[in-house]
Amino acid sequence: MKKFLSKFYLTLIFILLYAPIATLIVLSFNASKTRAKWGGFTLKWYFELFQNDAILEALSNTLIIAFLSALIATVIGTAASIGINAMNRHLKTIFMSVTNIPMLNADIVTGISLMLLFIAFGVRFGFSTILLAHITFNIPYVILSVMPKLKQIDQNTYMAALDLGASPFYAFYKVIVPDILPGILSGFLLSFTMSLDDFIITHFTKGSGIDTLSTKIYAEVRKGIKPEMYALSTLLFVSVLFLLIAVNKVPKQRKES
Amino acid sequence: MNKKWLSGPYLFWAISFIIIPLVMILYYGLTTKDGSITFENILQITTNTNVKALVLALLLSIVSTIICLILAYPLAMILNQLDVNQNSFIVLIFILPMWMNFLLRTLAWQTLLEKTGVINSVLTLLHLPTLNIINTPYAIVLGMVYNFLPFMVLPIYNILIKIDPNVINAAKDLGANSFLTFYKVILPLSWPGVISGITMVFVPSLTTFVISDLLGGSKILLIGNVIEQKFTQANNWNAGSGLSLVLMVFILLSMAILSKYDKDGEGLI
C-alpha cells in the first residue's frame, strides 16, 4: 500500500512537471498558428525553422554563450575551489559567503546591479556583457559542485605522490584531478543548463541588437509565439533526452566488459 | 606554490562583478539623478501601488513556498527510498525540463489553463466544474510552484541522503514508532535542507516579474514588475534601485536565517 502511494505521488508530480512540456511538443505539430486550437498535424514548422534566420541566430547566440560561460566559469571556479579549500576557516567562510550571494540573491537584483555596473563603466551592451553576466552567476554552481569533492580527498595521497618524486603539478594532475572530475563535470553541465535557461539576467544585460532564445521568446509573447519556436524547443529537448539516456548507458556497458 | 593563490582570479571576479555591482545599486538607490543624497527612492515603496505590489508579492510567495514545502518533503523522502540509479533519475525529473525554455514552459500553462484549454476540456468531459484561474493570482501561484518546486526538493533530498540509517534504526530499536522517528529524528536532522529550500523558493517567487507577466494577464503587478518597469520603461534607475534596496532587505533577512541553520551551504545544490 505504501509503495503504491509512493508511486502514485511520484506520477502526479511527474505529470505536473511534464504537462507543459508535452503541451509544447504537441503545439510544435499543430497546423493552426494560434495556441488556442488544434488545426491538424503538420511538420511545417520544423522545415520553416531552418529558414528562420532570426531564430537560428538566437539559437547560436544562446549556445555559444552557454558553452563559453560554462567553460570559463568551470576554469575559474575549479581553481577557486582548490584555493578556498587550502584556506583557514575564517577566510573560507568569507569566500563561501560571497559565493552564496549570486546563488541566493534575486535574479532581478543581480541583473540590475550588473546593468548599472556596465553603464557606469561605459561598457557597450551586447554579446560580451551577456557573457560576463553569465560567467558571474555560473561560477558559484561550479564552486558548490567541486568543493564537496575536494573535502572528501585524503590530503595524504597528494603528499605521498610528492614524496614519491612527483612534481606538484604532476601530483595535482594525477591525484587530485581524477578525484574531483565528477564535481567539475557536474558543475560545467549545471552552468551550461543555467545559462541556457536564463532569462531575467540576460534581459537586463543584453542591450538592443542581440537576442538569445529567452529574450526572443519574451519579445514575441505579446504578438504571439512563432510555432517554429515550439519546434526548436522540441528538438532541443528530445536531443538532450537522448544524450542523457546514452550517457547513462555508457558506464554500465563498461562494467560488463 | 601556495594553493591559495589559485583563488586570485575568482577574488578579482567576485569583487568586480558581485561586490561592486551591489555597491552601485546602493549608490543609485540613495542618490538623485544629479548625485545628491536622498531617501526619496526608498520611500517610493510607501506609495499606494507599490505597497499593494509588495504585499501581494509577499502573500503569493509565502503561499507558494508553503505549497512547495508540503509537496516537496514527501517527494524527497520517496526519492530517498527509491532503489533506481538515483542521480540519473533526479536529473531526468528536475534538470531535463530546464532544456525547454523557462518562458515557454510557463506559457504552456496558459494553453493548459485557458477557459477552453486542455484541463477544462478534460474536466467538462468528466462532468466536473471548470477551473477559471488563468489571469488570477491563483495561476501565478501555480506558475511559481511549478517553476521553483525543484529548488525545494533538491536541498531536502540532499540532506536526507546524508542521514545515517543507523540513527533511524536506533530510534526504532528504542521503541519509537514511524511518526515519532520522523518527528524526533528525521525532521530535526533535515532542518538545514528545509531552510535552504524555503530560501531558494521564497526569494525568486518574491522577486519574479516574468511569471506574473505571463500568467497574470499583465494586470496583476508584483513588486518585481514595478522594479522591472522602472528600469525598462520609465528609465528611472534611481527609483528602481531604491525599490530594489527594499527588496534586498527581505533577501538579506532570509540569507541571514539560512546561514544560521546551514553553515556550509551543503543544502544548496
Coordinates of C-alpha atoms in Angstrom, one line a residue:
Chain A
M1 CA 0.0 0.0 0.0
K2 CA 2.8 2.4 1.0
K3 CA 4.7 1.5 -2.2
F4 CA 1.6 2.1 -4.3
L5 CA 1.0 5.5 -2.7
S6 CA 4.7 6.5 -3.3
K7 CA 4.4 5.5 -7.0
F8 CA 1.1 7.4 -7.3
Y9 CA 2.6 10.5 -5.8
L10 CA 5.6 10.4 -8.0
T11 CA 3.4 10.0 -11.0
L12 CA 1.4 13.0 -10.0
I13 CA 4.5 15.2 -9.6
F14 CA 5.8 13.9 -12.9
I15 CA 2.6 14.9 -14.6
L16 CA 2.8 18.4 -13.0
L17 CA 6.3 18.9 -14.2
Y18 CA 5.9 17.4 -17.7
A19 CA 2.4 18.5 -18.7
P20 CA 3.7 21.9 -20.0
I21 CA 6.5 20.1 -21.9
A22 CA 4.0 17.7 -23.5
T23 CA 1.9 20.7 -24.4
L24 CA 4.7 22.4 -26.2
I25 CA 5.7 19.2 -28.1
V26 CA 2.1 18.8 -29.2
L27 CA 1.9 22.5 -30.3
S28 CA 5.0 22.1 -32.4
F29 CA 2.9 19.7 -34.7
N30 CA -0.1 22.0 -34.6
A31 CA -1.1 23.3 -38.1
S32 CA -3.0 26.2 -36.6
K33 CA -0.9 29.2 -35.8
T34 CA -2.6 30.0 -32.5
R35 CA -2.1 28.1 -29.3
A36 CA -5.8 28.1 -28.7
K37 CA -7.0 25.5 -31.2
W38 CA -5.8 22.3 -32.9
G39 CA -5.6 22.6 -36.6
G40 CA -4.3 19.2 -37.6
F41 CA -0.9 17.5 -37.7
T42 CA 1.9 19.1 -39.6
L43 CA 5.7 19.1 -39.8
K44 CA 5.7 22.5 -41.5
W45 CA 7.2 24.4 -38.5
Y46 CA 10.2 22.0 -38.5
F47 CA 11.0 22.9 -42.1
E48 CA 10.3 26.6 -41.6
L49 CA 12.5 26.7 -38.6
F50 CA 15.6 26.1 -40.7
Q51 CA 14.7 29.1 -42.9
N52 CA 14.1 31.4 -40.0
D53 CA 17.4 33.2 -39.6
A54 CA 16.4 35.3 -36.6
I55 CA 15.6 32.2 -34.6
L56 CA 18.7 30.4 -35.7
E57 CA 20.8 33.4 -34.8
A58 CA 19.3 33.5 -31.3
L59 CA 19.9 29.8 -31.0
S60 CA 23.6 30.1 -31.9
N61 CA 24.0 33.1 -29.5
T62 CA 22.4 31.1 -26.8
L63 CA 24.5 28.0 -27.3
I64 CA 27.8 30.0 -27.7
I65 CA 27.1 32.0 -24.6
A66 CA 26.1 28.9 -22.6
F67 CA 29.3 27.0 -23.7
L68 CA 31.7 29.8 -23.2
S69 CA 30.3 31.0 -19.9
A70 CA 30.2 27.4 -18.6
L71 CA 33.8 26.7 -19.7
I72 CA 35.2 29.9 -18.3
A73 CA 33.2 29.5 -15.1
T74 CA 34.5 26.0 -14.7
V75 CA 38.1 27.0 -15.0
I76 CA 37.8 30.0 -12.6
G77 CA 35.5 28.1 -10.3
T78 CA 37.6 24.9 -10.1
A79 CA 40.8 26.9 -9.4
A80 CA 39.0 29.0 -6.8
S81 CA 37.7 25.8 -5.1
I82 CA 41.2 24.4 -4.7
G83 CA 42.4 27.7 -3.4
I84 CA 39.5 28.1 -1.0
N85 CA 39.9 24.6 0.3
A86 CA 43.5 25.4 1.3
M87 CA 42.4 28.5 3.3
N88 CA 42.0 28.8 7.0
R89 CA 38.5 28.6 8.4
H90 CA 38.0 32.3 8.7
L91 CA 38.9 33.2 5.1
K92 CA 37.0 30.2 3.8
T93 CA 33.8 31.5 5.4
I94 CA 34.2 34.9 3.8
F95 CA 34.8 33.4 0.4
M96 CA 31.9 31.0 0.7
S97 CA 29.6 33.8 1.8
V98 CA 30.5 35.9 -1.3
T99 CA 29.9 32.8 -3.4
N100 CA 26.5 32.4 -2.0
I101 CA 25.4 35.9 -3.0
P102 CA 24.6 35.2 -6.7
M103 CA 23.0 31.9 -5.7
L104 CA 20.7 33.4 -3.1
N105 CA 20.2 36.9 -4.4
A106 CA 17.2 37.6 -6.7
D107 CA 17.9 37.3 -10.4
I108 CA 16.3 40.7 -10.9
V109 CA 18.7 42.3 -8.4
T110 CA 21.8 40.6 -9.9
G111 CA 20.7 41.7 -13.4
I112 CA 20.0 45.3 -12.4
S113 CA 23.3 45.5 -10.5
L114 CA 25.3 44.3 -13.4
M115 CA 23.4 46.6 -15.8
L116 CA 24.3 49.6 -13.6
L117 CA 27.9 48.5 -13.4
F118 CA 28.2 48.3 -17.2
I119 CA 26.5 51.7 -17.6
A120 CA 28.8 53.3 -15.0
F121 CA 31.9 52.0 -16.7
G122 CA 30.7 52.7 -20.2
V123 CA 30.7 49.1 -21.4
R124 CA 28.8 48.7 -24.7
F125 CA 25.9 46.3 -24.2
G126 CA 25.9 43.2 -26.3
F127 CA 27.4 39.7 -26.5
S128 CA 30.2 40.5 -24.1
T129 CA 28.0 41.9 -21.4
I130 CA 25.7 38.9 -21.5
L131 CA 28.8 36.6 -21.4
L132 CA 30.3 38.4 -18.4
A133 CA 26.9 38.2 -16.5
H134 CA 26.5 34.5 -17.2
I135 CA 30.0 33.7 -16.1
T136 CA 29.3 35.6 -12.9
F137 CA 26.2 33.6 -12.0
N138 CA 27.7 30.3 -13.2
I139 CA 30.9 30.3 -11.0
P140 CA 29.0 29.6 -7.8
Y141 CA 27.5 26.5 -9.3
V142 CA 30.9 25.2 -10.2
I143 CA 32.4 26.0 -6.7
L144 CA 29.4 24.4 -4.9
S145 CA 29.8 21.3 -7.1
V146 CA 33.6 21.0 -6.7
M147 CA 34.0 21.9 -3.0
P148 CA 32.3 18.7 -1.6
K149 CA 34.6 16.5 -3.8
L150 CA 37.7 18.4 -2.5
K151 CA 36.6 17.9 1.1
Q152 CA 36.5 14.1 0.6
I153 CA 40.0 13.9 -0.7
D154 CA 42.6 12.5 1.7
Q155 CA 45.4 15.0 1.7
N156 CA 47.9 12.2 2.4
T157 CA 47.6 10.8 -1.2
Y158 CA 48.8 14.1 -2.6
M159 CA 51.6 14.2 -0.1
A160 CA 52.5 10.6 -0.9
A161 CA 52.7 11.5 -4.6
L162 CA 55.1 14.4 -3.7
D163 CA 57.2 12.1 -1.5
L164 CA 57.5 9.6 -4.4
G165 CA 59.0 12.4 -6.5
A166 CA 56.1 13.8 -8.5
S167 CA 56.2 17.5 -9.2
P168 CA 53.4 19.5 -7.5
F169 CA 51.7 19.9 -10.9
Y170 CA 52.1 16.3 -11.9
A171 CA 50.8 15.1 -8.5
F172 CA 47.9 17.5 -8.8
Y173 CA 47.0 16.3 -12.3
K174 CA 47.4 12.6 -11.4
V175 CA 46.0 12.5 -7.9
I176 CA 43.6 15.4 -7.3
V177 CA 42.0 16.0 -10.7
P178 CA 40.7 12.4 -11.1
D179 CA 39.0 12.7 -7.7
I180 CA 37.3 16.0 -8.4
L181 CA 36.5 15.4 -12.0
P182 CA 32.8 14.3 -11.4
G183 CA 32.3 17.6 -9.5
I184 CA 33.9 19.6 -12.3
L185 CA 31.8 17.9 -14.9
S186 CA 28.5 18.4 -13.0
G187 CA 29.5 22.0 -12.4
F188 CA 30.0 22.5 -16.1
L189 CA 26.7 20.8 -17.0
L190 CA 24.8 22.7 -14.4
S191 CA 26.3 26.0 -15.6
F192 CA 25.5 25.2 -19.2
T193 CA 21.9 24.4 -18.3
M194 CA 21.5 27.5 -16.1
S195 CA 22.9 29.8 -18.8
L196 CA 20.7 28.2 -21.4
D197 CA 17.6 28.7 -19.3
D198 CA 18.3 32.2 -18.0
F199 CA 16.0 35.0 -19.0
I200 CA 16.0 37.6 -16.3
I201 CA 19.7 38.4 -16.1
T202 CA 20.1 38.4 -19.9
H203 CA 17.1 40.7 -20.1
F204 CA 18.9 43.4 -18.2
T205 CA 22.4 42.9 -19.6
K206 CA 21.8 42.4 -23.3
G207 CA 21.1 45.8 -24.7
S208 CA 19.4 46.0 -28.1
G209 CA 20.6 44.3 -31.2
I210 CA 21.3 40.9 -29.8
D211 CA 18.9 38.2 -28.7
T212 CA 19.1 34.8 -27.0
L213 CA 16.2 32.4 -27.3
S214 CA 14.8 33.5 -24.0
T215 CA 14.7 37.2 -24.8
K216 CA 13.4 36.5 -28.3
I217 CA 10.5 34.5 -26.8
Y218 CA 9.8 37.3 -24.3
A219 CA 9.6 39.8 -27.2
E220 CA 7.2 37.6 -29.0
V221 CA 4.8 36.9 -26.1
R222 CA 2.6 39.9 -26.9
K223 CA 2.3 39.3 -30.6
G224 CA 2.1 35.6 -30.3
I225 CA 4.9 33.0 -30.2
K226 CA 6.0 31.7 -33.6
P227 CA 5.3 28.0 -33.9
E228 CA 8.9 27.5 -35.1
M229 CA 9.9 28.2 -31.5
Y230 CA 8.0 25.2 -30.3
A231 CA 9.6 23.0 -33.0
L232 CA 13.1 24.2 -31.9
S233 CA 12.4 23.6 -28.2
T234 CA 11.1 20.1 -29.0
L235 CA 14.3 19.4 -31.0
L236 CA 16.5 20.7 -28.1
F237 CA 14.5 18.7 -25.5
V238 CA 14.5 15.5 -27.4
S239 CA 18.2 15.6 -28.3
V240 CA 19.1 16.2 -24.6
L241 CA 16.8 13.4 -23.6
F242 CA 18.6 11.0 -25.9
L243 CA 22.0 12.3 -24.9
L244 CA 21.2 11.7 -21.2
I245 CA 20.0 8.2 -22.0
A246 CA 23.1 7.5 -24.0
V247 CA 25.4 8.9 -21.2
N248 CA 23.7 6.8 -18.6
K249 CA 24.1 3.6 -20.7
V250 CA 27.9 4.0 -21.2
P251 CA 29.2 3.3 -17.7
K252 CA 27.0 0.2 -17.4
Q253 CA 28.5 -1.3 -20.6
R254 CA 32.0 -0.7 -19.4
K255 CA 31.3 -2.6 -16.2
E256 CA 30.1 -5.6 -18.1
S257 CA 33.0 -5.8 -20.4
Chain B
M1 CA 53.4 27.0 -4.6
N2 CA 50.7 28.2 -2.3
K3 CA 47.4 26.9 -3.4
K4 CA 45.5 29.9 -2.0
W5 CA 46.6 32.0 -5.0
L6 CA 44.5 29.8 -7.3
S7 CA 41.5 31.8 -5.9
G8 CA 43.1 35.0 -7.2
P9 CA 41.1 35.2 -10.5
Y10 CA 37.9 34.4 -8.6
L11 CA 38.6 37.1 -6.0
F12 CA 39.1 39.6 -8.8
W13 CA 35.9 38.4 -10.5
A14 CA 33.8 38.4 -7.3
I15 CA 34.9 42.0 -6.4
S16 CA 34.3 43.3 -10.0
F17 CA 31.0 41.5 -10.7
I18 CA 29.4 40.7 -7.4
I19 CA 30.5 43.3 -4.8
I20 CA 30.9 46.5 -6.9
P21 CA 27.6 46.0 -8.7
L22 CA 25.8 45.7 -5.4
V23 CA 27.5 48.9 -4.3
M24 CA 26.2 50.5 -7.5
I25 CA 22.6 49.6 -6.5
L26 CA 23.2 51.2 -3.1
Y27 CA 24.7 54.3 -4.7
Y28 CA 21.8 54.7 -7.3
G29 CA 19.2 53.9 -4.6
L30 CA 20.4 56.6 -2.3
T31 CA 21.0 59.4 -4.7
T32 CA 19.0 61.6 -7.1
K33 CA 19.7 61.9 -10.8
D34 CA 22.3 64.7 -10.1
G35 CA 24.1 62.7 -7.5
S36 CA 22.9 64.3 -4.2
I37 CA 21.9 62.0 -1.3
T38 CA 18.2 61.3 -0.8
F39 CA 15.9 58.7 0.7
E40 CA 13.1 59.5 -1.7
N41 CA 13.8 56.5 -3.9
I42 CA 13.4 54.1 -1.0
L43 CA 10.3 56.0 0.3
Q44 CA 8.7 55.3 -3.1
I45 CA 7.8 51.9 -1.6
T46 CA 5.1 53.8 0.5
T47 CA 3.0 54.9 -2.5
N48 CA -0.3 53.1 -2.8
T49 CA 0.5 51.0 -5.9
N50 CA 3.9 49.9 -4.6
V51 CA 2.7 48.9 -1.2
K52 CA 0.0 46.8 -2.9
A53 CA 2.5 45.2 -5.2
L54 CA 4.9 44.4 -2.3
V55 CA 2.1 43.0 -0.1
L56 CA 0.7 40.9 -2.9
A57 CA 4.2 39.6 -3.8
L58 CA 4.8 38.7 -0.2
L59 CA 1.5 36.9 0.1
L60 CA 1.8 34.9 -3.1
S61 CA 5.5 34.0 -2.4
I62 CA 4.7 32.8 1.1
V63 CA 1.7 30.7 -0.2
S64 CA 3.9 29.3 -3.0
T65 CA 6.7 28.5 -0.5
I66 CA 4.3 26.6 1.8
I67 CA 2.8 24.6 -1.1
C68 CA 6.3 23.8 -2.4
L69 CA 7.3 22.6 1.1
I70 CA 4.2 20.4 1.5
L71 CA 4.7 18.9 -1.9
A72 CA 8.5 18.5 -1.7
Y73 CA 9.1 16.9 1.7
P74 CA 7.2 13.7 0.9
L75 CA 8.7 13.7 -2.6
A76 CA 12.2 14.0 -1.2
M77 CA 11.5 11.1 1.2
I78 CA 10.2 8.9 -1.6
L79 CA 13.2 9.7 -3.8
N80 CA 15.4 8.9 -0.9
Q81 CA 13.9 5.4 -0.6
L82 CA 14.0 4.6 -4.3
D83 CA 16.4 1.9 -5.5
V84 CA 16.9 3.1 -9.0
N85 CA 20.1 4.8 -10.2
Q86 CA 19.1 7.9 -8.3
N87 CA 21.3 10.5 -9.8
S88 CA 20.1 10.0 -13.3
F89 CA 16.5 9.7 -12.2
I90 CA 16.7 13.0 -10.4
V91 CA 18.4 14.7 -13.3
L92 CA 15.6 13.3 -15.6
I93 CA 12.9 14.7 -13.4
F94 CA 14.2 18.1 -12.4
I95 CA 17.1 19.2 -14.7
L96 CA 15.8 18.0 -18.0
P97 CA 12.7 20.3 -18.1
M98 CA 15.2 23.2 -18.0
W99 CA 16.2 22.4 -21.5
M100 CA 12.8 23.5 -22.6
N101 CA 12.8 27.3 -22.2
F102 CA 11.5 28.6 -18.9
L103 CA 9.3 31.2 -20.6
L104 CA 7.8 28.6 -23.0
R105 CA 7.2 26.2 -20.2
T106 CA 5.3 28.9 -18.2
L107 CA 3.4 30.0 -21.3
A108 CA 2.3 26.4 -21.9
W109 CA 0.3 26.7 -18.6
Q110 CA -1.8 29.4 -20.4
T111 CA -2.7 26.8 -23.0
L112 CA -3.5 24.3 -20.3
L113 CA -5.5 26.7 -18.1
E114 CA -7.4 28.7 -20.6
K115 CA -11.3 28.7 -20.4
T116 CA -11.4 26.3 -23.3
G117 CA -8.0 24.8 -22.6
V118 CA -6.8 21.3 -22.1
I119 CA -7.6 21.0 -18.4
N120 CA -11.1 22.4 -18.7
S121 CA -11.9 20.1 -21.7
V122 CA -11.0 17.1 -19.6
L123 CA -13.0 18.5 -16.6
T124 CA -16.0 19.1 -18.9
L125 CA -15.7 15.6 -20.3
L126 CA -15.8 14.2 -16.7
H127 CA -18.8 16.5 -15.9
L128 CA -16.8 18.3 -13.3
P129 CA -16.9 22.1 -12.8
T130 CA -14.4 24.0 -14.9
L131 CA -11.4 25.8 -13.5
N132 CA -11.1 29.5 -14.2
I133 CA -7.9 30.6 -12.7
I134 CA -6.0 32.0 -15.7
N135 CA -5.1 35.7 -15.2
T136 CA -5.7 35.4 -11.5
P137 CA -3.3 35.3 -8.6
Y138 CA -4.0 31.5 -8.4
A139 CA -2.4 31.0 -11.8
I140 CA 0.6 33.0 -10.6
V141 CA 1.0 30.7 -7.5
L142 CA 0.7 27.7 -9.8
G143 CA 3.4 29.1 -12.0
M144 CA 5.7 29.7 -9.0
V145 CA 5.2 26.3 -7.6
Y146 CA 5.8 24.7 -11.0
N147 CA 9.0 26.6 -11.6
F148 CA 10.5 26.6 -8.2
L149 CA 9.5 23.2 -6.8
P150 CA 12.9 21.6 -7.8
F151 CA 14.7 24.2 -5.6
M152 CA 12.7 22.9 -2.6
V153 CA 13.1 19.2 -3.4
L154 CA 16.8 19.1 -4.1
P155 CA 18.1 20.6 -0.9
I156 CA 15.8 18.5 1.3
Y157 CA 16.8 15.3 -0.7
N158 CA 20.5 16.2 -0.4
I159 CA 20.2 16.3 3.4
L160 CA 18.0 13.2 3.6
I161 CA 20.5 11.0 1.8
K162 CA 23.2 12.0 4.2
I163 CA 21.3 10.9 7.3
D164 CA 22.9 7.8 8.7
P165 CA 20.3 4.9 8.5
N166 CA 21.7 3.6 11.9
V167 CA 20.3 6.7 13.6
I168 CA 16.9 5.9 12.3
N169 CA 17.3 2.2 13.2
A170 CA 18.4 3.1 16.7
A171 CA 15.3 5.2 17.2
K172 CA 13.1 2.3 16.1
D173 CA 15.1 -0.1 18.3
L174 CA 14.4 2.1 21.2
G175 CA 10.7 1.8 20.6
A176 CA 9.8 4.8 18.6
N177 CA 7.0 4.4 16.0
S178 CA 7.4 5.7 12.5
F179 CA 5.7 9.0 13.3
L180 CA 7.9 9.6 16.4
T181 CA 11.0 8.6 14.4
F182 CA 10.1 11.2 11.8
Y183 CA 9.2 13.9 14.2
K184 CA 12.1 13.4 16.7
V185 CA 15.0 12.2 14.3
I186 CA 14.5 12.8 10.6
L187 CA 12.8 16.2 10.7
P188 CA 15.3 17.9 13.0
L189 CA 18.3 16.4 11.0
S190 CA 16.8 17.7 7.7
W191 CA 16.2 21.2 9.0
P192 CA 19.1 22.8 7.1
G193 CA 17.7 21.4 3.8
V194 CA 14.3 22.7 4.6
I195 CA 15.6 26.2 5.4
S196 CA 17.7 26.2 2.2
G197 CA 14.7 25.1 0.2
I198 CA 12.5 27.8 1.7
T199 CA 15.1 30.5 0.8
M200 CA 15.6 29.1 -2.7
V201 CA 11.8 29.2 -3.4
F202 CA 10.8 32.3 -1.4
V203 CA 13.4 34.7 -2.9
P204 CA 12.7 34.0 -6.6
S205 CA 8.9 33.9 -6.0
L206 CA 9.0 37.2 -4.2
T207 CA 11.0 38.9 -6.9
T208 CA 9.7 37.4 -10.1
F209 CA 8.2 39.6 -12.8
V210 CA 8.0 37.1 -15.5
I211 CA 5.5 34.6 -14.0
S212 CA 3.1 37.4 -13.1
D213 CA 3.5 38.8 -16.6
L214 CA 2.8 35.6 -18.4
L215 CA 0.1 34.0 -16.2
G216 CA -1.4 37.1 -14.5
G217 CA -2.5 38.7 -17.8
S218 CA -0.2 41.7 -17.2
K219 CA -2.9 43.2 -15.0
I220 CA -1.5 42.0 -11.7
L221 CA 1.5 43.9 -10.6
L222 CA 4.0 42.3 -8.2
I223 CA 7.0 44.3 -6.8
G224 CA 9.2 42.6 -9.4
N225 CA 7.1 44.1 -12.2
V226 CA 7.2 47.5 -10.6
I227 CA 11.0 47.4 -10.5
E228 CA 11.4 46.0 -14.0
Q229 CA 9.2 48.7 -15.4
K230 CA 11.2 51.4 -13.6
F231 CA 14.3 50.2 -15.5
T232 CA 13.0 49.2 -18.9
Q233 CA 10.0 51.6 -19.4
A234 CA 10.5 54.6 -17.1
N235 CA 14.3 54.6 -17.4
N236 CA 14.3 55.8 -13.8
W237 CA 17.3 53.8 -12.4
N238 CA 17.4 55.7 -9.1
A239 CA 13.8 54.8 -8.2
G240 CA 14.3 51.2 -9.5
S241 CA 17.4 50.9 -7.3
G242 CA 15.7 52.3 -4.3
L243 CA 12.9 49.8 -4.6
S244 CA 15.5 47.0 -5.2
L245 CA 17.1 48.0 -1.9
V246 CA 13.8 47.5 -0.1
L247 CA 13.5 44.1 -1.7
M248 CA 17.1 43.3 -0.7
V249 CA 16.1 43.8 3.0
F250 CA 13.9 40.7 2.6
I251 CA 16.5 38.8 0.7
L252 CA 19.2 39.6 3.3
L253 CA 16.8 38.5 6.1
S254 CA 16.3 35.1 4.5
M255 CA 20.0 34.7 3.8
A256 CA 20.8 35.5 7.5
I257 CA 18.3 32.9 8.6
L258 CA 19.8 30.4 6.1
S259 CA 23.4 30.9 7.2
K260 CA 22.4 30.4 10.8
Y261 CA 21.0 26.9 10.0
D262 CA 23.1 25.7 7.1
K263 CA 26.6 26.9 7.7
D264 CA 28.4 25.0 5.0
G265 CA 25.8 25.7 2.3
E266 CA 25.5 21.9 1.9
G267 CA 21.9 22.1 1.1
L268 CA 22.3 24.4 -1.8
I269 CA 23.0 22.1 -4.7

